[in-house]
Tab-separated table of C-alpha atoms in Angstrom:
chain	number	residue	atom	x	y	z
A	24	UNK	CA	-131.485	-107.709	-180.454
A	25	UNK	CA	-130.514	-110.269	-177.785
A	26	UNK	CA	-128.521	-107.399	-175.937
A	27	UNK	CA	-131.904	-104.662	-176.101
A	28	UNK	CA	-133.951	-107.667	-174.648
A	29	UNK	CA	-131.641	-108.035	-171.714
A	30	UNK	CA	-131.228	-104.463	-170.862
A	31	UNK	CA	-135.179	-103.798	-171.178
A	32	UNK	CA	-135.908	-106.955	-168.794
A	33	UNK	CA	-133.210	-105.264	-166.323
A	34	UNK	CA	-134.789	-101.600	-166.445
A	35	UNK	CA	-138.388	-103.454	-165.720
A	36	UNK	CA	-136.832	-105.747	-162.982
A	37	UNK	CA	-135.309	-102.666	-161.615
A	38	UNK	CA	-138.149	-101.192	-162.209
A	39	UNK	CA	-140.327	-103.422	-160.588
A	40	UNK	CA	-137.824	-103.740	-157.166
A	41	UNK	CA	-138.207	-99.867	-156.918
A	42	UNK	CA	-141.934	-100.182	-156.602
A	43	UNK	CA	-141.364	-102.738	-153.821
A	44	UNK	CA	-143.497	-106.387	-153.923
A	45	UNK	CA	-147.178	-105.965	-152.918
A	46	UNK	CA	-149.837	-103.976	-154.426
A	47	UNK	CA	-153.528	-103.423	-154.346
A	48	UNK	CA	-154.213	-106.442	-155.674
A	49	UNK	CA	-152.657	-108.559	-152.608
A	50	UNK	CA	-154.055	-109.164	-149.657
A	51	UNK	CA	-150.572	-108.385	-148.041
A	52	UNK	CA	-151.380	-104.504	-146.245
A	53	UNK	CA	-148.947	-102.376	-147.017
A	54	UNK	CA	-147.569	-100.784	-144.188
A	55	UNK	CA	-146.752	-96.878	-143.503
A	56	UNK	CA	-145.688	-94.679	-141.037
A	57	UNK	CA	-149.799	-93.058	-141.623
A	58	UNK	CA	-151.315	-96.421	-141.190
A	59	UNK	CA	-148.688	-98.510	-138.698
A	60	UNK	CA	-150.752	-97.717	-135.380
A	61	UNK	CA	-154.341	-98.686	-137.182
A	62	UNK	CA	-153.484	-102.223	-138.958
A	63	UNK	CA	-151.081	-103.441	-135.884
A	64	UNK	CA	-151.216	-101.585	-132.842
A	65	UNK	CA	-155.233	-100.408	-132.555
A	66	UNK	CA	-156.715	-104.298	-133.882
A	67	UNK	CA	-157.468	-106.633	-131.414
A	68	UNK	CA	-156.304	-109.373	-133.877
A	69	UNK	CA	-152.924	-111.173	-134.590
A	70	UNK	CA	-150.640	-109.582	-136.801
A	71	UNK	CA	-147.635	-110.294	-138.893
A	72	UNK	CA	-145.372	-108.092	-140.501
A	73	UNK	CA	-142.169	-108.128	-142.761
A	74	UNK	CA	-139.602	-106.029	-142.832
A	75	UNK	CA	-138.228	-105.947	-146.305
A	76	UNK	CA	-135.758	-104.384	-149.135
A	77	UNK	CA	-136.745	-104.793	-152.822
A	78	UNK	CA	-133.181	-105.330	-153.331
A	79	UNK	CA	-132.847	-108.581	-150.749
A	80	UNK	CA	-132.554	-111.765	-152.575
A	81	UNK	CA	-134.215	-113.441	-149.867
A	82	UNK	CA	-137.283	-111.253	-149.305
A	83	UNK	CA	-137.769	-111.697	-153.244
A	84	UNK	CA	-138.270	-115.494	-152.496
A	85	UNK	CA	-140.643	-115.342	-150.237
A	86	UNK	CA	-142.470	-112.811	-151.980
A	87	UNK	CA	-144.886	-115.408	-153.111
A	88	UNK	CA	-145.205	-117.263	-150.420
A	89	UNK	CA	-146.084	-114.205	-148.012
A	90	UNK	CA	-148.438	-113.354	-150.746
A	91	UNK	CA	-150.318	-116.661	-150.514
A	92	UNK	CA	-150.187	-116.987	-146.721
A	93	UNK	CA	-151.977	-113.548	-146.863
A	94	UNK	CA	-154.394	-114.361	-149.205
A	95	UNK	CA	-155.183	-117.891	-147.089
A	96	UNK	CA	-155.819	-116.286	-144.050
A	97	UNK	CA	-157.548	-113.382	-145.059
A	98	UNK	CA	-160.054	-111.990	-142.879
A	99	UNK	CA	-158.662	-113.804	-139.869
A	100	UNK	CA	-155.260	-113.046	-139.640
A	101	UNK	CA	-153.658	-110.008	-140.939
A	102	UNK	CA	-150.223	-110.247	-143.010
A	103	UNK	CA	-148.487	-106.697	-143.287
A	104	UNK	CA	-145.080	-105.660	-145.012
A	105	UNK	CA	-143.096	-102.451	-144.535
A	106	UNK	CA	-140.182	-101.265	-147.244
A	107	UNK	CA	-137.332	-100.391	-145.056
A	108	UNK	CA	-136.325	-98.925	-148.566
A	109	UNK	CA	-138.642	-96.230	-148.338
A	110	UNK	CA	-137.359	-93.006	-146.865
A	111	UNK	CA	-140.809	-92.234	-145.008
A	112	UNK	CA	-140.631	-96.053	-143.029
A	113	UNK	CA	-137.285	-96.044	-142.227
A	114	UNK	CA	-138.021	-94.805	-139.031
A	115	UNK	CA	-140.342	-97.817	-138.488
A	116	UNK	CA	-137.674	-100.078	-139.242
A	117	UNK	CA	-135.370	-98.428	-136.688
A	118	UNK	CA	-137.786	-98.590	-133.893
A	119	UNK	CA	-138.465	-102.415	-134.311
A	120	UNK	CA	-134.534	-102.551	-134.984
A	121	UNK	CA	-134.831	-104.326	-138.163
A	122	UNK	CA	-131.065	-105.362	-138.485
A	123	UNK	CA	-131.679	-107.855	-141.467
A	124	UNK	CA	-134.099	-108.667	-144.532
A	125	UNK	CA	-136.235	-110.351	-144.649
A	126	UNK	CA	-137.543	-109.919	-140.378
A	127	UNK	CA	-140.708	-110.966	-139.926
A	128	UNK	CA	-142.313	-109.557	-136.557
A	129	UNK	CA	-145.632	-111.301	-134.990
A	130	UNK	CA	-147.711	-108.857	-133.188
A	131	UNK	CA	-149.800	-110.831	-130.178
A	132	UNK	CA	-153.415	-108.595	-129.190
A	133	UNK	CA	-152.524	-108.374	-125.606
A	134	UNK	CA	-150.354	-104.823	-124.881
A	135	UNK	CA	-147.777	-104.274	-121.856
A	136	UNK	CA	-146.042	-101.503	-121.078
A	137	UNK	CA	-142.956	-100.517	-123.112
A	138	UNK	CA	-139.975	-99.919	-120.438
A	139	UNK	CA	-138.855	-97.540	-123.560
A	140	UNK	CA	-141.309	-95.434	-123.697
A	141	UNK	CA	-143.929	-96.407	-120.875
A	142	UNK	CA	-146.722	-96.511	-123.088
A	143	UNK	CA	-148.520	-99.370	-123.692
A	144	UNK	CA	-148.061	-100.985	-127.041
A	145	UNK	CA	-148.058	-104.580	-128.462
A	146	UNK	CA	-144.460	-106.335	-128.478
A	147	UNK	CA	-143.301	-107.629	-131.269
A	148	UNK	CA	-141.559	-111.373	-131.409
A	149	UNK	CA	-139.864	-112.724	-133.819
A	150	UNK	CA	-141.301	-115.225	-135.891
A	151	UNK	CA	-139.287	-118.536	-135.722
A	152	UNK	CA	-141.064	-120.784	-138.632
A	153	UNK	CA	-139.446	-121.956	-141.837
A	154	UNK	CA	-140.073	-119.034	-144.614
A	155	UNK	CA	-143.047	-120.889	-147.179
A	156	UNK	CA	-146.757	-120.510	-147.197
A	157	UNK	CA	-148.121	-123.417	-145.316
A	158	UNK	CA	-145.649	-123.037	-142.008
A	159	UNK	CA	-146.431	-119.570	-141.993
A	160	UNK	CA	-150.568	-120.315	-142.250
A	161	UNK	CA	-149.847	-123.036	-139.369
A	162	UNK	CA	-147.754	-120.757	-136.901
A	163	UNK	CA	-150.661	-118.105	-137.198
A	164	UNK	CA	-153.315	-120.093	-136.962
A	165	UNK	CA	-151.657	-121.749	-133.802
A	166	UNK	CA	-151.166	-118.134	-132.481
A	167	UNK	CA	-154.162	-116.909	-132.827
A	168	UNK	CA	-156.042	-115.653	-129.943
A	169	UNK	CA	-159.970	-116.576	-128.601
A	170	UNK	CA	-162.427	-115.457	-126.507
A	171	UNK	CA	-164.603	-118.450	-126.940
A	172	UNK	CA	-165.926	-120.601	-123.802
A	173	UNK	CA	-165.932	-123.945	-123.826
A	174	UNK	CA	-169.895	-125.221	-122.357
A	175	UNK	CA	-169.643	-128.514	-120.240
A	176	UNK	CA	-172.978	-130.736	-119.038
A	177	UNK	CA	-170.986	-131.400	-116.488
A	178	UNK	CA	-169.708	-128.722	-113.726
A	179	UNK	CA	-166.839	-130.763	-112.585
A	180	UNK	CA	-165.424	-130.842	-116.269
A	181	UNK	CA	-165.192	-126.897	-116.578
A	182	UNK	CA	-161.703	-127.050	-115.286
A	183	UNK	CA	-160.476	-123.772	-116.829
A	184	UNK	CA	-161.412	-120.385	-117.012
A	185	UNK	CA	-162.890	-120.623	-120.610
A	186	UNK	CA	-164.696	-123.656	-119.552
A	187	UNK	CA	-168.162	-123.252	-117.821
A	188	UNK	CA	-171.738	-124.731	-117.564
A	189	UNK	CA	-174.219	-123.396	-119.888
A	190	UNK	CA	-176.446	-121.889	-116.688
A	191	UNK	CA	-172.861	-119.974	-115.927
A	192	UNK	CA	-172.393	-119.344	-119.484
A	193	UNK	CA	-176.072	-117.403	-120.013
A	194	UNK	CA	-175.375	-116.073	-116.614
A	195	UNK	CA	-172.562	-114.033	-117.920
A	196	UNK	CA	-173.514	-110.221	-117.457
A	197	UNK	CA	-176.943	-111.750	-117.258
A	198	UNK	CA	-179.669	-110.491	-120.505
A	199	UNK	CA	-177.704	-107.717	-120.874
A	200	UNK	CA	-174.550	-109.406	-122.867
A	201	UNK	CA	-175.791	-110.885	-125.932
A	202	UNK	CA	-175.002	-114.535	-126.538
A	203	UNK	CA	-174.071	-116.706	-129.718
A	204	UNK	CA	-173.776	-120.907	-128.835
A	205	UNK	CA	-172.126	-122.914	-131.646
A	206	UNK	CA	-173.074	-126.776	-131.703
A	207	UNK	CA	-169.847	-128.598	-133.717
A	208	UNK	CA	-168.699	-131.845	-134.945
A	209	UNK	CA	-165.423	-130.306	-135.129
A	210	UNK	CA	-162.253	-131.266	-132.411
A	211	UNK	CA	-160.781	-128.301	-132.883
A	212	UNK	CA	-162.534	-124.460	-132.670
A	213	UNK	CA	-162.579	-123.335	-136.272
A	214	UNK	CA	-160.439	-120.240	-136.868
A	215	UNK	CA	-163.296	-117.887	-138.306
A	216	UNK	CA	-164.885	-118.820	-134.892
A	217	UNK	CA	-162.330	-117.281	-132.776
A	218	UNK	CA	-161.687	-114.663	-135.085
A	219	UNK	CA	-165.166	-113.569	-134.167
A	220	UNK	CA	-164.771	-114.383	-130.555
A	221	UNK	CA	-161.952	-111.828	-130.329
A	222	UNK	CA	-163.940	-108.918	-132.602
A	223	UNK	CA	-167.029	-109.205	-130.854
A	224	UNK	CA	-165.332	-110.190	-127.417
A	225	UNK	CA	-167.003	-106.411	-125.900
A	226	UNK	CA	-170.249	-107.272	-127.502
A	227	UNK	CA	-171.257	-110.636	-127.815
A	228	UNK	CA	-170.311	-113.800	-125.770
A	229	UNK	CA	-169.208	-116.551	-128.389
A	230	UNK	CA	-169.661	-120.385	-126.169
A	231	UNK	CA	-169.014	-123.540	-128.196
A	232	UNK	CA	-170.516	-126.975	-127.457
A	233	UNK	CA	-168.664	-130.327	-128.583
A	234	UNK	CA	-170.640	-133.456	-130.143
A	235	UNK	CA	-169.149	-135.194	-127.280
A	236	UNK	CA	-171.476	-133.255	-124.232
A	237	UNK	CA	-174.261	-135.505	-125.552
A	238	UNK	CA	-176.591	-134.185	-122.653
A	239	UNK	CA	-176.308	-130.909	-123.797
A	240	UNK	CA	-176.687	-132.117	-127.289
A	241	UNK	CA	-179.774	-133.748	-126.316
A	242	UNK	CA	-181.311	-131.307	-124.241
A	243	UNK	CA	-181.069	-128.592	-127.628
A	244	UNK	CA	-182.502	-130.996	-129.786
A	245	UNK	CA	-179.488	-131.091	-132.168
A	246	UNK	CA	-179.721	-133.224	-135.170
A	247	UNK	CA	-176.902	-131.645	-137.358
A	248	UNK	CA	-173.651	-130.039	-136.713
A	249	UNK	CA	-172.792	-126.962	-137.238
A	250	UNK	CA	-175.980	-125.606	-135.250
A	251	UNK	CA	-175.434	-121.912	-134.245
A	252	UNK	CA	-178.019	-120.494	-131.336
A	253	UNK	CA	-178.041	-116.626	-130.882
A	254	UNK	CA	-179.407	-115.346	-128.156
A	255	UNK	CA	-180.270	-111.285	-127.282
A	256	UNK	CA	-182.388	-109.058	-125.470
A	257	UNK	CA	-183.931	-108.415	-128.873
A	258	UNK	CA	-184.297	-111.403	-130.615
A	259	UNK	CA	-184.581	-113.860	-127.860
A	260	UNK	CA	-183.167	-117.164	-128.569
A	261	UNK	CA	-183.457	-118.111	-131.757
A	262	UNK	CA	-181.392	-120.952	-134.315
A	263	UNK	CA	-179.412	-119.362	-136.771
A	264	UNK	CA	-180.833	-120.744	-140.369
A	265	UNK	CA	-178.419	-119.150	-142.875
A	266	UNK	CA	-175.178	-119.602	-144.210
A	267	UNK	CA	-172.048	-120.452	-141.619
A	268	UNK	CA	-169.617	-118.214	-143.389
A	269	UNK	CA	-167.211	-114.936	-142.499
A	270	UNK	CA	-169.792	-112.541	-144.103
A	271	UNK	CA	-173.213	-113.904	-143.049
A	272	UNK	CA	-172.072	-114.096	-139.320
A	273	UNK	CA	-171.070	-110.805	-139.462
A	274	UNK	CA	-174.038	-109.638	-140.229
A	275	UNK	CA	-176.291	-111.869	-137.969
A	276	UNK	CA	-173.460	-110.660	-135.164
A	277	UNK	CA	-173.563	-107.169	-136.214
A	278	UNK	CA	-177.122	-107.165	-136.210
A	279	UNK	CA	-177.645	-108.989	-132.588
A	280	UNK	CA	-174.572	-107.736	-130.839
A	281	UNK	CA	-174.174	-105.085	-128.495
A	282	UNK	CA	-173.552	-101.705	-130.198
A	283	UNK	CA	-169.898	-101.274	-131.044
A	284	UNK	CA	-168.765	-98.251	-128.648
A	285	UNK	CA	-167.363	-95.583	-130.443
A	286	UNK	CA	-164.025	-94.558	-129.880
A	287	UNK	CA	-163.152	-91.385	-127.585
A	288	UNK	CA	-161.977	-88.279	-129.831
A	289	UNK	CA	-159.355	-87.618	-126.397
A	290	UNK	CA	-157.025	-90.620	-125.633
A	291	UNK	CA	-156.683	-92.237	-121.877
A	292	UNK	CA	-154.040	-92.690	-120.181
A	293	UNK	CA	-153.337	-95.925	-121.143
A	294	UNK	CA	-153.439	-95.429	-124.731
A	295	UNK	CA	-150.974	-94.400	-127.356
A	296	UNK	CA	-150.890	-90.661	-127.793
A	297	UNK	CA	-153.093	-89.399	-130.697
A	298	UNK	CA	-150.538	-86.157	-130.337
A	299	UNK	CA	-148.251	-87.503	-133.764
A	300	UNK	CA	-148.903	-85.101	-135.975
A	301	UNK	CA	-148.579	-82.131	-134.021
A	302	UNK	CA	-145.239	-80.211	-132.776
A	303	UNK	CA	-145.887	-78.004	-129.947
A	304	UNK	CA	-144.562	-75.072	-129.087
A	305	UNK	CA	-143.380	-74.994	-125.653
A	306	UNK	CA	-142.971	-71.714	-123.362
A	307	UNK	CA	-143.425	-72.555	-120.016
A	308	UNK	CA	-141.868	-75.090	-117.343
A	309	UNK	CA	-145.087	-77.030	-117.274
A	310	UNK	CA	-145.613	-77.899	-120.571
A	311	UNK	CA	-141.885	-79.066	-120.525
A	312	UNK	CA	-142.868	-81.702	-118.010
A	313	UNK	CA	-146.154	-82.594	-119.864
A	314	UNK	CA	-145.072	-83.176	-123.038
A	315	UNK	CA	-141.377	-84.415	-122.264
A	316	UNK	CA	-139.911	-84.668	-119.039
A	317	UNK	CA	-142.589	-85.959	-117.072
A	318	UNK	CA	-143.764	-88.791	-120.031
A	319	UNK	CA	-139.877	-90.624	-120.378
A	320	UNK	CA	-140.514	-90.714	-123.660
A	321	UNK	CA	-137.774	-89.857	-126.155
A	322	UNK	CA	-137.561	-85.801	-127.139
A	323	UNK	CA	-136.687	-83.745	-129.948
A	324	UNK	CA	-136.930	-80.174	-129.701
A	325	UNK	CA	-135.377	-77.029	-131.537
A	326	UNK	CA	-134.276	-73.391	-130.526
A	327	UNK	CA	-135.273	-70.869	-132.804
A	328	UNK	CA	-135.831	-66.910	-133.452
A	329	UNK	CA	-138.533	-65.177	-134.763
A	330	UNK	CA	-136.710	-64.991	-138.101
A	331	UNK	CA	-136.204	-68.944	-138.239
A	332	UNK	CA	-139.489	-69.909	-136.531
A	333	UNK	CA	-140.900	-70.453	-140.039
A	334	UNK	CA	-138.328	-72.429	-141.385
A	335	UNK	CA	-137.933	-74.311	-138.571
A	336	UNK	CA	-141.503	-75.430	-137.898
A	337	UNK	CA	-141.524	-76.852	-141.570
A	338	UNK	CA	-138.441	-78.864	-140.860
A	339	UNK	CA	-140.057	-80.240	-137.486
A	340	UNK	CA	-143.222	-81.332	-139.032
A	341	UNK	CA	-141.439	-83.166	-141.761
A	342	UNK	CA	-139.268	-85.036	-139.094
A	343	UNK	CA	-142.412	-85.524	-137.279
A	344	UNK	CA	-144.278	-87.191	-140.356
A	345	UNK	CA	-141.501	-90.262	-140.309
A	346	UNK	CA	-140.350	-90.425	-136.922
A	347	UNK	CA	-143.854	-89.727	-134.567
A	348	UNK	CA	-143.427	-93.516	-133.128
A	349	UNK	CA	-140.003	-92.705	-131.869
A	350	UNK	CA	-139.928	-89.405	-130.221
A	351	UNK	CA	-142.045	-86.297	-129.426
A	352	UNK	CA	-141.141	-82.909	-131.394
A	353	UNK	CA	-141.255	-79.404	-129.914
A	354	UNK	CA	-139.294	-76.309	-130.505
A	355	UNK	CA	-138.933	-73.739	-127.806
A	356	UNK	CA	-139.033	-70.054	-128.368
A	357	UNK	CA	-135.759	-68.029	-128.002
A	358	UNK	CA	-136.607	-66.119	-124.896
A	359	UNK	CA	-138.026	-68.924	-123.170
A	360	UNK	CA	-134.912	-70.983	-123.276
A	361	UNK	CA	-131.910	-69.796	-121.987
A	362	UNK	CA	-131.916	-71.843	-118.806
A	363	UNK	CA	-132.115	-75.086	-121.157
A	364	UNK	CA	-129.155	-74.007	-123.348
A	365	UNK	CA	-127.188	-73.180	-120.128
A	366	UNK	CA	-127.932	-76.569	-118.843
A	367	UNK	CA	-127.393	-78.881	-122.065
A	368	UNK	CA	-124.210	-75.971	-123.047
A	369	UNK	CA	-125.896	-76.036	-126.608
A	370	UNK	CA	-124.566	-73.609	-129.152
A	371	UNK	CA	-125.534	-69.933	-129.066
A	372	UNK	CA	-126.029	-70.275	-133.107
A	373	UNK	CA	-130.143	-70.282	-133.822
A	374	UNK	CA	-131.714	-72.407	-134.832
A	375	UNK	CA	-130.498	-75.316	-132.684
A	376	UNK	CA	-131.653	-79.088	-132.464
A	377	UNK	CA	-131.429	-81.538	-129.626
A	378	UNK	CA	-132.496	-84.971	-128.554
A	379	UNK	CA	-133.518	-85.674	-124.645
A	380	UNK	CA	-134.304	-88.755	-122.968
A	381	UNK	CA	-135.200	-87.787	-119.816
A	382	UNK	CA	-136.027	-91.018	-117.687
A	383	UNK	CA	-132.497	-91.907	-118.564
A	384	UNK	CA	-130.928	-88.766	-118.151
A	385	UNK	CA	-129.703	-88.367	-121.457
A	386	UNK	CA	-129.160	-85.887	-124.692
A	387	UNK	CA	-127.456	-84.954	-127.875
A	388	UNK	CA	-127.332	-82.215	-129.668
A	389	UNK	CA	-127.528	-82.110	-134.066
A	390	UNK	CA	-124.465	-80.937	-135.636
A	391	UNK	CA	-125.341	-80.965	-139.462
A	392	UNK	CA	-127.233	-79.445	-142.611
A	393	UNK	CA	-130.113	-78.034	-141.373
A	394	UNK	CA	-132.926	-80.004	-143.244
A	395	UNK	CA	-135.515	-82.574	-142.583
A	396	UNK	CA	-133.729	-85.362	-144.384
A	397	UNK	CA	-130.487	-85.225	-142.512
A	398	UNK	CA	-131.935	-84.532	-138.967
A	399	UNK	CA	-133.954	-87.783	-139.253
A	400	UNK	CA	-130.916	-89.623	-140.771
A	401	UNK	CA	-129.237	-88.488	-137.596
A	402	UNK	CA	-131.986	-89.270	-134.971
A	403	UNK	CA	-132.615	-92.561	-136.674
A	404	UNK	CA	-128.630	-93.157	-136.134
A	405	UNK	CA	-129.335	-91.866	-132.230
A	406	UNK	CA	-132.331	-94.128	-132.164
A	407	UNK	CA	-130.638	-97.325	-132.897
A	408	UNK	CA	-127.287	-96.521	-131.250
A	409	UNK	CA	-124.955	-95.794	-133.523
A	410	UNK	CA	-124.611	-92.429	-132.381
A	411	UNK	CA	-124.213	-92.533	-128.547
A	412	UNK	CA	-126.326	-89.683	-126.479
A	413	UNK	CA	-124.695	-88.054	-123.438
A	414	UNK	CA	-125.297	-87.589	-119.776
A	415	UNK	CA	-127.335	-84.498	-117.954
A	416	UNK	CA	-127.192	-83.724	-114.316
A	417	UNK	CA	-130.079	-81.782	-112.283
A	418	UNK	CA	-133.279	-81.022	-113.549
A	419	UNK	CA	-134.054	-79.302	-116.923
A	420	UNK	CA	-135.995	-75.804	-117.160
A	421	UNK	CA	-137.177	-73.168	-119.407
A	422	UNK	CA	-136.157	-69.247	-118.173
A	423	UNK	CA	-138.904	-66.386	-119.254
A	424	UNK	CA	-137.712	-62.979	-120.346
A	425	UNK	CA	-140.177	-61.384	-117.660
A	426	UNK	CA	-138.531	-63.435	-114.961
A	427	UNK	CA	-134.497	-62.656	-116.548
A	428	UNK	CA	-135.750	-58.804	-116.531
A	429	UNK	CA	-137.011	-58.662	-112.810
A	430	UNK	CA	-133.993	-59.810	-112.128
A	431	UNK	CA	-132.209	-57.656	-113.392
């Protein structure tokens, strides 16, 4: 009896590891390849994020803990965790080049440009605390960014640029900007107040006052603390009477705020392409440089016939599904690429794979079964250098059968 008790509480831990840590129930987000870009990379929040194996006797320790950091700083700072275990997020873990478990990545709001990939992204550092629930509460908290402005009585004490007078601070974008002034007892700015700060910051102008600017406290008439003013083009100035918690002011600020804009269906320049889940099909020399050459982000494209094309199309958009963060995915049409396989000396055999990295200069082309679960094994291998890529000279081009058979 002893014996069926042990093997049954193996088969449910084993169990249990397969299904990773988190679940619905925690506020820990789950993290995916489909929803990476929208929790981390799109918020104008902080973000944290493990990088985990069920297996890892470490990550199973702080299980808990990143659990109850999570559920602390819900709706203020967001806690994530990706299962490098998982087939589909493997390629996540290779681009952050998760080398150990558990890695915990913080993700600041402000984006630069990736010297990668030249978009611009968030970076990712490190996070250098001890691995329990209240240093990892503290560290965020610390971290986390605001957009509120500090309102002096005094001009010659607004010494930095969130520091101002109140005449400068209600002079900001003039009636236009709507304006929210919070009257505290508090030393510190409370963390649900910057959270807003940085949510509304294209909407709403978030100014605190201390009890210490007693001329300012004075001048409003404040008798208790916290007092919060709003002030619109609708509603005028007005004191806020209800409750100072995450979902009243969320309403009042949803309610007084500038419309949110809505976000454009075609990306700019500076964002991350919205092109992921689409391979093109690529037939001329400028859409080589558009979607490759000219971007100096990382490439993978296939050679195929019309008897392949099917085949292969499935096979990119399966390698596209995983690895979309990485690398762009194209295939080229037979007759449209015999300059390229000249070029790269790529094998007459169809269909044929490659990877090219143009701002360096570089490729490689797949030798291997020809499915989606070995190609990505491979490019994730290519990705984080285990497999080195080679050197290109000259310029890379596609050929067109018209042009081949007027010269001829």
């Amino acid at each position: 009896m002893p014996r069926i008790a042990a093997t049954v509480i193996a088969l449910w831990t084993s169990l249990t590891l397969a299904l990773g840590f988190y679940s619905s129930r925690d506020a820990v987000v789950e993290l995916t390849p489909d929803n990476f870009d929208r929790v981390v990379l799109d918020t104008k929040q902080l973000v944290a994020v493990e990088f985990y194996a069920p297996w890892c006797g470490h990550c199973q320790r702080l299980a808990p803990d990143w659990k109850k950091a999570a559920k602390n700083l819900q709706g203020l700072v967001t806690l994530g965790a990706v299962n490098c275990d998982e087939d589909t997020n493997r390629g996540l873990c290779a681009q952050y080049e998760i080398k150990g478990f558990p890695t915990i990545k913080v993700f600041q709001p402000e984006k630069k440009r990736d010297k990668r990939t030249g978009q611009l992204t968030k970076r990712a550092q490190d996070y250098p605390g001890a691995r329990d629930a209240r240093s990892i509460i503290d560290y965020m908290l610390a971290w986390q960014p605001s957009q509120v402005r500090f309102i002096k009585a005094d001009s010659s004490k607004a010494k930095s640029k969130k520091s101002m007078t109140m005449d400068d601070f209600f002079a900001t974008e003039n009636a236009t900007l709507p304006k929210a002034v919070l009257f505290t007892d508090r030393s510190t700015t409370s963390a649900l107040y910057k959270y807003l700060s940085v949510e509304y910051s294209d909407r709403m102008l978030l100014g605190e006052v201390k009890k210490s600017e007693k001329a300012l406290i004075k001048q409003f008439g404040i008798n208790k603390f916290p007092t919060l003013f709003i002030s619109s083009p609708t509603d005028g100035h007005v004191a806020y009477e209800g409750k100072i918690e995450r979902a009243s002011l969320i309403e009042l600020m949803d309610r007084s705020a500038l419309p949110a804009k809505e976000k454009s269906s075609t990306p700019q320049k500076s964002e991350k392409p919205k092109d992921s889940a689409k391979v093109n099909k690529i037939t001329s020399d400028a859409e080589l440089d558009d979607f490759c050459l000219k971007t100096g982000r990382i490439c993978v494209m296939a050679i195929t016939n019309d008897e392949e094309e099917e085949s292969t199309k499935n096979i990119l958009n399966e390698i596209n599904k995983t690895g979309s963060s990485l690398y762009r995915v194209a295939w080229i049409p037979e007759n449209k690429a015999s300059a390229m396989s000249r070029h790269l000396d790529l094998s007459a055999d169809l269909p044929v794979l490659f990877l090219v990295h143009p701002s360096k200069q570089l490729y490689r082309p797949y030798v291997g079964a020809w499915d989606a679960k070995a190609i990505s094994s491979w490019l994730e291998k290519v990705v984080r250098g285990t497999i080195s890529p080679w050197p290109y000279q000259g310029n890379l081009s596609l050929e067109s059968a018209d042009r081949i058979r007027d010269e001829l």
